[in-house]
Coordinates of C-alpha atoms and ligand atoms in Angstrom, one line a residue:
Chain Q
M1 CA 277.3 220.9 249.6
S2 CA 276.1 222.6 252.8
V3 CA 277.5 219.7 254.9
F4 CA 281.0 220.8 253.7
E5 CA 280.2 224.4 254.5
G6 CA 279.5 223.4 258.0
L7 CA 283.0 221.9 258.3
R8 CA 284.8 224.8 256.8
F9 CA 287.2 226.6 259.1
R10 CA 287.0 230.3 259.5
R11 CA 289.8 232.2 261.2
V12 CA 288.3 233.7 264.3
Y13 CA 289.6 233.6 267.9
S14 CA 287.7 232.2 270.9
P15 CA 288.7 230.1 273.9
I16 CA 287.6 227.0 272.0
H17 CA 289.7 227.9 268.9
N18 CA 292.8 228.3 271.1
L19 CA 292.5 224.9 272.6
D20 CA 295.1 222.2 271.7
P21 CA 293.6 220.3 268.8
R22 CA 294.9 217.0 270.3
I23 CA 292.8 217.6 273.4
K24 CA 289.8 218.6 271.3
F25 CA 290.2 215.4 269.3
V26 CA 290.2 213.4 272.6
Y27 CA 287.0 215.2 273.5
V28 CA 285.4 214.4 270.1
C29 CA 286.4 210.7 270.6
A30 CA 284.9 210.7 274.0
I31 CA 281.6 212.0 272.7
F32 CA 281.8 209.6 269.8
V33 CA 282.2 206.6 272.1
A34 CA 279.5 207.8 274.4
A35 CA 277.1 208.2 271.5
I36 CA 277.9 204.7 270.2
I37 CA 277.4 202.9 273.5
F38 CA 273.9 204.4 274.0
W39 CA 270.9 203.5 272.0
E40 CA 268.3 205.1 274.3
L41 CA 267.0 208.5 273.6
L42 CA 267.6 210.2 277.0
P43 CA 271.4 210.0 277.1
L44 CA 271.6 211.0 273.5
I45 CA 269.6 214.1 274.2
I46 CA 272.0 214.9 277.0
L47 CA 275.0 214.3 274.7
F48 CA 273.4 216.6 272.1
L49 CA 272.8 219.4 274.7
I50 CA 276.3 219.1 276.3
Q51 CA 277.9 220.4 273.1
I52 CA 275.8 223.5 272.7
P53 CA 277.8 225.6 275.2
F54 CA 280.9 224.8 273.2
V55 CA 279.3 226.1 270.0
L56 CA 278.2 229.3 271.8
L57 CA 281.6 229.8 273.4
A58 CA 283.3 229.4 270.0
G59 CA 281.0 231.8 268.4
V60 CA 280.3 229.6 265.4
K61 CA 276.6 229.3 265.9
R62 CA 275.7 230.2 262.3
E63 CA 278.1 227.8 260.7
W64 CA 277.1 225.1 263.1
L65 CA 273.4 225.6 262.3
R66 CA 274.3 225.3 258.6
S67 CA 276.0 222.0 259.1
M68 CA 273.1 220.8 261.1
R69 CA 270.8 221.8 258.2
G70 CA 273.2 220.0 255.8
A71 CA 272.8 216.8 257.9
A72 CA 269.0 217.1 257.9
F73 CA 268.6 215.1 254.7
L74 CA 270.6 212.1 255.9
A75 CA 269.0 212.3 259.3
T76 CA 265.6 212.1 257.7
V77 CA 266.7 209.0 255.7
I78 CA 268.1 207.4 258.9
F79 CA 264.9 208.1 260.7
L80 CA 262.6 206.8 258.0
T81 CA 264.6 203.5 257.5
N82 CA 264.7 202.9 261.2
F83 CA 261.1 203.7 261.6
I84 CA 259.9 201.7 258.6
F85 CA 261.8 198.6 259.5
S86 CA 260.7 198.6 263.1
F87 CA 257.2 199.3 261.9
I88 CA 257.2 196.2 259.8
G89 CA 259.0 194.2 262.5
A90 CA 256.4 195.1 265.1
G91 CA 253.7 193.8 262.8
Y92 CA 252.5 197.0 261.2
I93 CA 251.7 199.0 264.3
V94 CA 253.2 202.2 265.5
T95 CA 254.4 202.0 269.1
T96 CA 255.9 204.8 271.1
K97 CA 258.9 202.6 271.7
N98 CA 259.5 202.2 267.9
V99 CA 259.3 205.9 267.4
E100 CA 261.6 206.6 270.3
N101 CA 264.1 204.2 268.9
A102 CA 264.1 205.7 265.5
V103 CA 264.5 209.2 267.0
A104 CA 267.4 207.9 269.1
M105 CA 269.2 206.5 266.0
T106 CA 268.7 209.8 264.2
L107 CA 269.9 211.7 267.2
R108 CA 273.0 209.5 267.5
F109 CA 273.9 210.5 263.9
I110 CA 273.3 214.1 264.7
V111 CA 275.5 214.0 267.8
L112 CA 278.3 212.6 265.7
V113 CA 278.0 215.2 263.0
E114 CA 277.7 217.9 265.7
S115 CA 280.9 216.9 267.5
F116 CA 282.8 216.7 264.2
S117 CA 281.5 219.9 263.0
V118 CA 282.5 221.7 266.3
F119 CA 285.9 220.2 265.9
F120 CA 286.5 221.2 262.3
L121 CA 284.9 224.6 262.7
T122 CA 287.2 225.6 265.5
T123 CA 290.5 223.9 264.4
S124 CA 292.5 225.4 261.6
P125 CA 294.1 222.9 259.1
D126 CA 297.5 224.3 260.1
H127 CA 296.9 223.6 263.8
L128 CA 295.7 220.2 262.9
G129 CA 298.9 219.5 261.0
L130 CA 301.0 220.8 263.8
A131 CA 299.2 218.5 266.3
L132 CA 299.8 215.5 264.0
E133 CA 303.5 216.4 263.7
Q134 CA 303.9 216.7 267.4
T135 CA 302.5 213.3 268.0
H136 CA 305.5 212.1 265.9
I137 CA 303.6 211.1 262.9
P138 CA 305.9 211.2 259.8
Y139 CA 305.7 214.6 258.1
E140 CA 304.6 213.1 254.8
F141 CA 301.4 211.8 256.4
C142 CA 300.7 215.0 258.2
F143 CA 301.1 216.9 255.0
A144 CA 298.8 214.6 253.1
F145 CA 296.2 214.9 255.8
T146 CA 296.2 218.7 256.0
T147 CA 296.2 219.0 252.3
A148 CA 293.2 216.7 252.1
V149 CA 291.3 218.7 254.7
R150 CA 292.2 221.9 252.9
F151 CA 291.0 220.6 249.6
V152 CA 287.5 219.7 250.8
P153 CA 286.0 223.1 250.1
V154 CA 287.8 223.3 246.7
L155 CA 286.3 219.9 245.9
A156 CA 282.8 221.1 246.9
E157 CA 283.1 224.1 244.6
E158 CA 284.3 221.9 241.8
A159 CA 281.4 219.5 242.2
Q160 CA 279.1 222.5 241.7
T161 CA 280.8 223.6 238.5
I162 CA 280.7 220.1 237.1
M163 CA 277.1 219.8 237.9
D164 CA 276.5 223.1 236.1
A165 CA 278.5 221.9 233.1
Q166 CA 276.5 218.7 232.8
K167 CA 273.2 220.4 233.3
A168 CA 274.2 222.7 230.4
R169 CA 274.3 219.5 228.4
G170 CA 270.8 218.5 229.3
L171 CA 271.4 216.4 232.4
E172 CA 268.5 216.3 234.7
L173 CA 269.5 215.0 238.1
E174 CA 265.9 214.6 239.4
R175 CA 264.7 212.6 236.5
G176 CA 263.7 208.9 236.5
N177 CA 263.2 206.3 239.2
F178 CA 265.5 205.7 242.2
L179 CA 268.2 203.7 240.3
K180 CA 268.2 206.1 237.4
R181 CA 268.7 209.0 239.7
I182 CA 271.8 207.4 241.2
R183 CA 273.1 206.7 237.7
N184 CA 272.5 210.4 236.9
Y185 CA 275.4 211.2 239.2
I186 CA 277.9 209.3 237.2
P187 CA 278.6 212.2 234.9
I188 CA 279.4 214.3 237.9
L189 CA 281.4 211.8 239.9
I190 CA 283.8 210.8 237.2
P191 CA 285.1 214.2 236.3
L192 CA 285.3 214.9 240.0
I193 CA 287.4 211.8 240.8
V194 CA 289.5 212.1 237.6
G195 CA 290.1 215.7 238.4
S196 CA 291.2 215.0 242.0
I197 CA 293.6 212.3 240.9
R198 CA 295.1 214.4 238.2
R199 CA 295.4 217.3 240.6
S200 CA 297.1 215.3 243.2
L201 CA 299.6 214.0 240.7
E202 CA 300.3 217.5 239.5
L203 CA 300.6 218.7 243.0
A204 CA 303.2 216.1 243.7
E205 CA 305.2 217.0 240.6
A206 CA 305.0 220.7 241.4
M207 CA 306.1 220.1 245.0
E208 CA 309.0 217.9 244.0
S209 CA 310.2 220.4 241.4
R210 CA 310.3 222.9 244.3
A211 CA 312.5 220.7 246.4
W212 CA 310.0 219.2 248.7
G213 CA 311.6 217.2 251.5
A214 CA 315.1 218.6 250.9
T215 CA 315.6 219.3 254.6
K216 CA 315.3 216.3 256.8
N217 CA 315.0 218.1 260.2
R218 CA 312.0 220.3 260.0
T219 CA 311.4 222.8 262.7
N220 CA 308.2 224.7 263.4
L221 CA 307.6 228.4 264.0
Y222 CA 304.7 227.5 266.4
V223 CA 304.8 224.8 269.0
L224 CA 301.7 223.5 270.7
K225 CA 301.6 223.7 274.4
M226 CA 299.0 222.6 276.9
H227 CA 297.3 225.4 278.8
R228 CA 294.8 225.6 281.6
G229 CA 291.8 225.3 279.2
D230 CA 293.2 222.1 277.8
F231 CA 293.4 220.5 281.1
V232 CA 289.8 221.5 281.9
L233 CA 288.7 220.0 278.6
I234 CA 290.5 216.8 279.1
V235 CA 288.9 216.5 282.5
I236 CA 285.5 217.1 280.9
A237 CA 286.2 214.6 278.2
V238 CA 287.3 211.9 280.6
G239 CA 284.4 212.7 282.9
I240 CA 281.9 212.3 280.1
L241 CA 283.4 209.0 279.0
A242 CA 283.7 207.6 282.6
T243 CA 280.1 208.6 283.5
A244 CA 278.8 207.2 280.2
I245 CA 280.5 203.8 280.8
Y246 CA 279.5 203.7 284.4
I247 CA 275.8 204.4 283.6
R248 CA 275.9 201.9 280.8
L249 CA 277.3 199.1 283.0
F250 CA 275.4 199.7 286.2
F251 CA 272.1 201.4 285.4
G252 CA 269.0 200.7 283.3
I253 CA 268.0 203.7 281.3
P254 CA 264.3 204.5 281.3
S255 CA 262.7 205.3 278.0
L256 CA 261.6 208.9 277.7
N257 CA 258.0 207.7 277.6
E258 CA 258.3 205.8 280.9
L259 CA 260.1 208.8 282.5
L260 CA 257.4 211.2 281.5
G261 CA 254.8 208.7 282.6
S262 CA 256.3 208.4 286.0
L263 CA 256.6 212.2 286.4
F264 CA 253.0 213.0 285.8
Chain P
M1 CA 267.0 236.8 221.5
I2 CA 268.5 237.4 225.0
E3 CA 267.4 240.3 227.1
V4 CA 269.2 241.1 230.2
K5 CA 267.4 243.6 232.4
D6 CA 269.4 245.3 235.1
V7 CA 270.8 242.1 236.5
Y8 CA 272.6 241.9 239.9
F9 CA 274.1 238.7 241.0
T10 CA 275.7 237.8 244.4
Y11 CA 277.4 234.4 245.0
P12 CA 276.4 232.6 248.2
N13 CA 279.7 233.6 249.8
G14 CA 278.8 237.3 249.4
V15 CA 280.8 238.2 246.2
D16 CA 278.9 240.7 244.1
A17 CA 279.8 239.3 240.7
L18 CA 277.3 241.3 238.6
K19 CA 276.3 244.9 239.5
G20 CA 273.6 246.1 237.2
V21 CA 274.0 244.6 233.7
S22 CA 271.6 245.4 231.0
L23 CA 272.0 244.1 227.5
T24 CA 270.1 242.8 224.5
I25 CA 271.5 240.2 222.1
K26 CA 269.5 239.8 218.9
N27 CA 269.1 236.7 217.0
G28 CA 271.9 236.0 214.6
E29 CA 274.3 238.4 216.4
F30 CA 277.9 237.6 217.1
V31 CA 279.2 239.0 220.4
A32 CA 282.5 238.8 222.1
I33 CA 282.7 239.5 225.8
M34 CA 286.1 240.6 227.0
G35 CA 287.6 242.1 230.2
E36 CA 289.9 241.5 233.1
N37 CA 290.0 238.3 235.1
G38 CA 287.2 238.2 237.6
A39 CA 285.2 240.8 235.7
G40 CA 282.1 238.6 235.8
K41 CA 282.1 237.3 232.2
T42 CA 281.5 233.7 233.1
T43 CA 278.9 234.6 235.7
L44 CA 277.1 236.6 233.1
V45 CA 277.0 233.8 230.5
K46 CA 275.8 231.3 233.1
H47 CA 272.7 233.4 233.3
F48 CA 271.9 232.9 229.7
N49 CA 271.0 229.2 230.0
G50 CA 269.6 229.6 233.5
L51 CA 272.4 227.9 235.5
L52 CA 272.5 231.1 237.6
K53 CA 269.3 233.0 238.3
P54 CA 269.7 236.8 238.9
T55 CA 269.6 238.0 242.5
N56 CA 267.9 241.1 241.1
G57 CA 266.6 241.9 237.6
S58 CA 265.7 239.4 235.0
V59 CA 267.0 237.5 232.0
L60 CA 264.7 236.6 229.1
V61 CA 265.6 234.1 226.5
D62 CA 263.2 234.4 223.5
G63 CA 260.8 236.2 225.8
V64 CA 260.9 233.5 228.5
D65 CA 262.1 234.3 232.0
T66 CA 265.0 232.0 232.8
R67 CA 263.6 231.6 236.3
K68 CA 260.5 230.0 235.0
V69 CA 262.1 227.0 233.1
S70 CA 264.5 224.3 233.8
V71 CA 268.1 224.4 232.7
A72 CA 267.6 221.3 230.6
T73 CA 264.8 223.0 228.7
L74 CA 266.9 226.1 228.1
A75 CA 270.0 224.1 227.3
R76 CA 268.3 222.7 224.2
K77 CA 268.2 226.2 222.8
V78 CA 271.3 227.7 224.5
G79 CA 274.5 225.7 224.3
L80 CA 277.2 226.7 226.7
V81 CA 280.7 225.3 226.5
F82 CA 282.6 225.7 229.8
Q83 CA 286.0 227.2 230.3
N84 CA 287.5 224.0 231.6
P85 CA 286.8 220.8 229.6
D86 CA 287.8 218.6 232.6
H87 CA 284.6 219.7 234.3
Q88 CA 282.5 217.8 231.8
L89 CA 284.4 214.8 230.2
F90 CA 283.4 211.5 231.8
S91 CA 282.7 208.9 229.0
E92 CA 284.8 206.0 227.9
T93 CA 285.1 207.2 224.4
V94 CA 284.9 210.5 222.6
E95 CA 281.9 209.2 220.7
E96 CA 279.9 208.5 223.8
E97 CA 280.9 211.9 225.2
I98 CA 279.2 213.5 222.3
A99 CA 276.2 211.2 222.4
F100 CA 275.6 212.1 226.1
A101 CA 273.8 215.4 225.4
L102 CA 272.1 214.1 222.4
K103 CA 270.6 211.2 224.4
N104 CA 269.5 213.7 227.1
F105 CA 267.6 215.7 224.6
G106 CA 266.0 212.5 223.2
F107 CA 267.4 212.4 219.7
R108 CA 266.8 209.2 217.8
E109 CA 269.7 206.6 217.5
K110 CA 270.1 207.2 213.8
V111 CA 270.2 210.9 214.2
I112 CA 272.8 210.6 217.0
K113 CA 275.1 208.5 214.8
K114 CA 274.9 211.1 212.1
R115 CA 275.4 214.0 214.4
I116 CA 278.5 212.4 216.0
T117 CA 280.2 211.9 212.7
W118 CA 279.4 215.5 211.6
A119 CA 280.6 216.9 214.9
L120 CA 283.9 214.9 214.9
N121 CA 284.8 216.1 211.5
L122 CA 284.0 219.7 212.4
L123 CA 287.2 220.2 214.5
G124 CA 289.4 217.4 213.2
L125 CA 288.6 214.8 215.9
A126 CA 287.6 211.9 213.6
Q127 CA 290.6 209.7 214.4
Y128 CA 289.8 209.9 218.1
R129 CA 286.3 208.5 217.8
K130 CA 287.0 205.5 220.0
T131 CA 289.7 207.0 222.2
S132 CA 289.1 207.8 225.8
P133 CA 288.8 211.6 226.2
F134 CA 291.1 211.4 229.2
M135 CA 294.0 210.2 227.0
L136 CA 293.8 213.3 224.8
S137 CA 296.0 216.4 225.1
G138 CA 294.6 219.6 226.8
G139 CA 293.8 221.3 223.5
E140 CA 292.1 218.2 222.2
R141 CA 290.0 217.8 225.3
K142 CA 288.9 221.3 224.9
R143 CA 287.8 220.6 221.4
V144 CA 285.9 217.4 222.4
A145 CA 284.1 219.6 225.0
L146 CA 283.3 222.1 222.3
V147 CA 282.1 219.5 219.8
S148 CA 279.9 217.8 222.4
V149 CA 277.9 220.9 222.6
L150 CA 278.0 221.9 218.9
A151 CA 276.5 218.4 218.2
W152 CA 273.0 219.3 219.1
N153 CA 273.2 222.5 217.1
P154 CA 271.8 224.9 219.6
K155 CA 270.2 228.1 218.4
I156 CA 272.3 230.2 220.7
L157 CA 275.9 229.1 221.2
I158 CA 278.1 230.4 224.0
L159 CA 281.8 229.6 224.2
D160 CA 283.7 230.4 227.3
E161 CA 287.4 230.8 226.3
P162 CA 287.2 228.6 223.2
T163 CA 290.7 229.3 222.0
I164 CA 292.6 228.3 225.2
G165 CA 295.4 225.9 224.4
Q166 CA 294.6 225.7 220.7
D167 CA 297.4 225.8 218.1
Y168 CA 297.1 228.2 215.2
Q169 CA 295.6 225.7 212.8
Q170 CA 292.8 224.8 215.3
K171 CA 292.1 228.4 216.1
E172 CA 291.6 229.0 212.4
N173 CA 289.3 226.0 212.1
L174 CA 287.3 227.3 215.0
R175 CA 287.1 230.7 213.4
Q176 CA 285.9 229.3 210.1
F177 CA 283.3 227.3 212.0
I178 CA 282.1 230.4 213.9
M179 CA 281.9 232.3 210.6
Q180 CA 279.8 229.5 209.1
M181 CA 277.4 229.6 212.1
K182 CA 277.2 233.3 211.7
A183 CA 276.3 232.9 208.0
Q184 CA 273.5 230.6 209.1
K185 CA 272.1 233.3 211.4
R186 CA 272.9 231.5 214.6
T187 CA 273.6 233.6 217.7
I188 CA 277.1 233.2 218.9
I189 CA 278.6 234.6 222.1
I190 CA 282.3 234.1 222.9
V191 CA 284.0 235.0 226.2
T192 CA 287.7 235.4 225.5
H193 CA 291.0 237.2 226.3
D194 CA 292.3 236.5 222.8
V195 CA 292.2 239.9 221.3
E196 CA 293.8 238.8 218.0
F197 CA 291.1 236.2 217.6
V198 CA 288.4 238.8 218.2
A199 CA 290.0 241.2 215.7
E200 CA 290.0 238.5 213.0
C201 CA 286.3 237.7 213.7
N202 CA 285.1 241.3 214.0
P203 CA 282.1 240.8 216.2
R204 CA 280.2 243.2 218.5
V205 CA 282.4 243.6 221.5
L206 CA 281.3 244.0 225.2
L207 CA 284.0 245.0 227.7
M208 CA 283.3 244.1 231.3
R209 CA 284.9 245.4 234.5
E210 CA 284.0 244.8 238.1
G211 CA 280.6 243.3 237.3
R212 CA 279.5 246.0 234.9
I213 CA 279.5 246.4 231.1
V214 CA 281.7 249.4 230.5
T215 CA 281.7 249.4 226.7
D216 CA 279.5 248.1 224.0
G217 CA 280.3 248.6 220.3
D218 CA 281.6 246.9 217.1
A219 CA 285.1 245.5 217.3
Q220 CA 286.6 248.1 215.0
T221 CA 285.6 251.0 217.2
V222 CA 286.2 249.3 220.6
L223 CA 289.5 247.6 219.8
T224 CA 291.1 250.7 218.4
N225 CA 290.4 252.9 221.4
P226 CA 293.3 252.5 223.8
E227 CA 291.7 254.5 226.7
I228 CA 288.7 252.3 227.1
L229 CA 290.7 249.1 226.4
T230 CA 293.2 249.9 229.2
H231 CA 290.3 250.6 231.5
A232 CA 289.2 247.0 231.0
S233 CA 292.7 245.5 231.0
V234 CA 292.7 244.7 227.3
V235 CA 295.5 245.6 224.9
P236 CA 294.7 246.6 221.3
P237 CA 295.4 244.0 218.6
Q238 CA 298.7 244.3 216.9
I239 CA 297.4 245.8 213.7
A240 CA 295.6 248.5 215.7
Q241 CA 298.7 249.2 217.7
I242 CA 300.6 249.8 214.4
F243 CA 298.0 252.1 213.1
I244 CA 297.7 254.0 216.3
R245 CA 301.5 254.7 216.2
L246 CA 301.4 255.5 212.5
S247 CA 298.5 258.0 213.0
D248 CA 300.9 261.0 212.5
L249 CA 301.3 259.9 208.9
G250 CA 297.6 260.7 208.4
L251 CA 296.5 257.1 208.4
P252 CA 293.2 256.1 209.9
K253 CA 293.3 254.8 213.5
N254 CA 290.5 252.4 213.4
V255 CA 292.0 249.5 211.5
I256 CA 292.0 245.9 212.9
D257 CA 291.7 243.8 209.7
V258 CA 294.9 242.5 208.2
Y259 CA 293.7 242.8 204.6
E260 CA 292.4 246.3 205.1
A261 CA 295.7 247.3 206.7
R262 CA 297.6 245.8 203.7
E263 CA 295.4 247.8 201.3
I264 CA 296.0 251.0 203.1
L265 CA 299.8 250.5 203.4
F266 CA 300.1 249.5 199.7
N267 CA 298.2 252.6 198.6
I268 CA 300.6 254.8 200.7
L269 CA 303.7 253.1 199.3
E270 CA 302.4 253.5 195.8
E271 CA 301.7 257.1 196.3
H272 CA 305.3 257.6 197.6
A273 CA 306.7 255.7 194.6
K274 CA 305.1 258.1 192.2
Ligands
LIG1 N1 281.4 229.8 242.5 C1 281.8 231.0 243.0 N2 281.6 231.3 244.3 C2 281.9 232.5 244.7 N3 282.4 233.5 244.0 C3 282.7 233.3 242.7 C4 282.3 232.0 242.1 N4 282.7 232.1 240.8 C5 283.2 233.3 240.6 N5 283.2 234.0 241.7 C6 283.7 235.4 241.9 O1 282.9 236.2 241.0 C7 283.7 237.2 240.3 C8 283.5 237.0 238.9 O2 283.9 235.8 238.4 P1 283.8 235.2 236.9 O3 284.2 233.8 237.0 O4 282.5 235.6 236.4 O5 285.0 236.1 236.2 P2 285.5 236.0 234.7 O6 285.2 237.4 234.1 O7 284.9 234.9 234.0 O8 287.0 235.8 234.9 P3 288.1 235.0 234.0 O9 288.6 235.9 233.0 O10 289.2 234.8 235.0 O11 287.5 233.8 233.6 C9 285.1 236.9 240.8 O12 285.4 237.9 241.8 C10 285.1 235.5 241.4 O13 286.0 235.5 242.5
LIG2 MG1 285.6 233.1 233.2

């Protein structure tokens, strides 16, 4: 559940929190694309490091570390699968290149989690909804989206309670072989899914009985405006993206091993 | 036997839900835990089968520290029925729902069959044997959840809000069942806001408030003391309220049982008639 913890917004104020969510989203997309087009270790390390100033500036270091820790398990899985397959593919020998590739794939995943986590940690659901609305997306969709985001922590908590309830009936999640372990999660997933569906239906009924959608022309108390910081960020985002594409197209990227070799 | 020794518990988000609870529940005892919303009742009973481990202090079940054994091991002995049935129902039929725990505990197929029938009849669910639990009403779902724990006949039975959403008839069935379990010397712990239900059952009553146990005594003493009840956001049962108001007639104040009340009132009326 700690992955969710890492995505949970807390109301604090910082230069990053005050940025326009639309621009932050553009930034996340830029990082995203940059991370996808590189499979070498070196640029991914740079992409990872670029974001750390944002985290520090936003003052969400603790939450961010927690989300990183939450991603650790999946990262390990990604590393192991990449490593094992390249290990077998290379004819059962460990080469530095294979290790570096596996690390790069893992780091790519971490960079993606990192950028998403920075985005969600510093953007309130309300802000997000506002941003969507001002991009002229129909209000129904905006509402559905913000509600979904808001319910993530609720869902995480519910999953915990369900797990407790099934453990109290003798369910042991860590018992059995791999397939059995996956099956062990059925008694947890079904109540969770049924509960969510039921809740969404109830929510819809409750909202309609409180005259949801009665006014056609909604206005907002807050209106998003671009400030200086937003322009700086958009320059940074475009800069990262342009540099990344340029390097990708016109340069060969040395592996870390070669680079270190040439230095010493 | 459950021994709770000076237990403190803090949730990961920093809420101090228990602040120094000490308590012993002997074998065969019948205990009701009451108190305001958020007092820590559910948190406390989750310690009894090891779902939650104390941040400080210790909980011993039959002399074994709950930190040293798995929940599954403890659950065989300590059955806990959760407040909300929707947190546990997942099977295609009511029958399979009940079988789930029995399979987990490794009962044999034949025994499972027998237990299911026994459990279904216990709270009037026999006609729903092949029904999907999701098709049932709220009160019925709650009963399926109850029965799915009762089925393995745990030595210690904990019911979190068992009377929620139950009609009068079902409540009465439940009470009868609890009384039967009590006669068999099982340990029963109920968490409830239903003061009338507690008055009818007459158990030992624990009142909780803000993570502490503020009162511990038999129902007759605790439920007829308005001061301590108000402190824990509980109102006296109706019979007690009547007798508290009638106390200037020289009637005893500590009455919660309907039959006892009738006896006393009849005696008074007879005396007046003479
Ligand atoms: N999973 C959780 N995470 C964080 N805090 C929690 C959690 N569950 C309960 N709490 C908090 O712990 C305190 C005690 O909660 P608990 O559920 O034990 O109360 P309760 O006495 O059972 O209340 P009720 O009568 O409403 O069922 C409350 O303040 C609640 O907000
Ligand atoms: Mg509770």
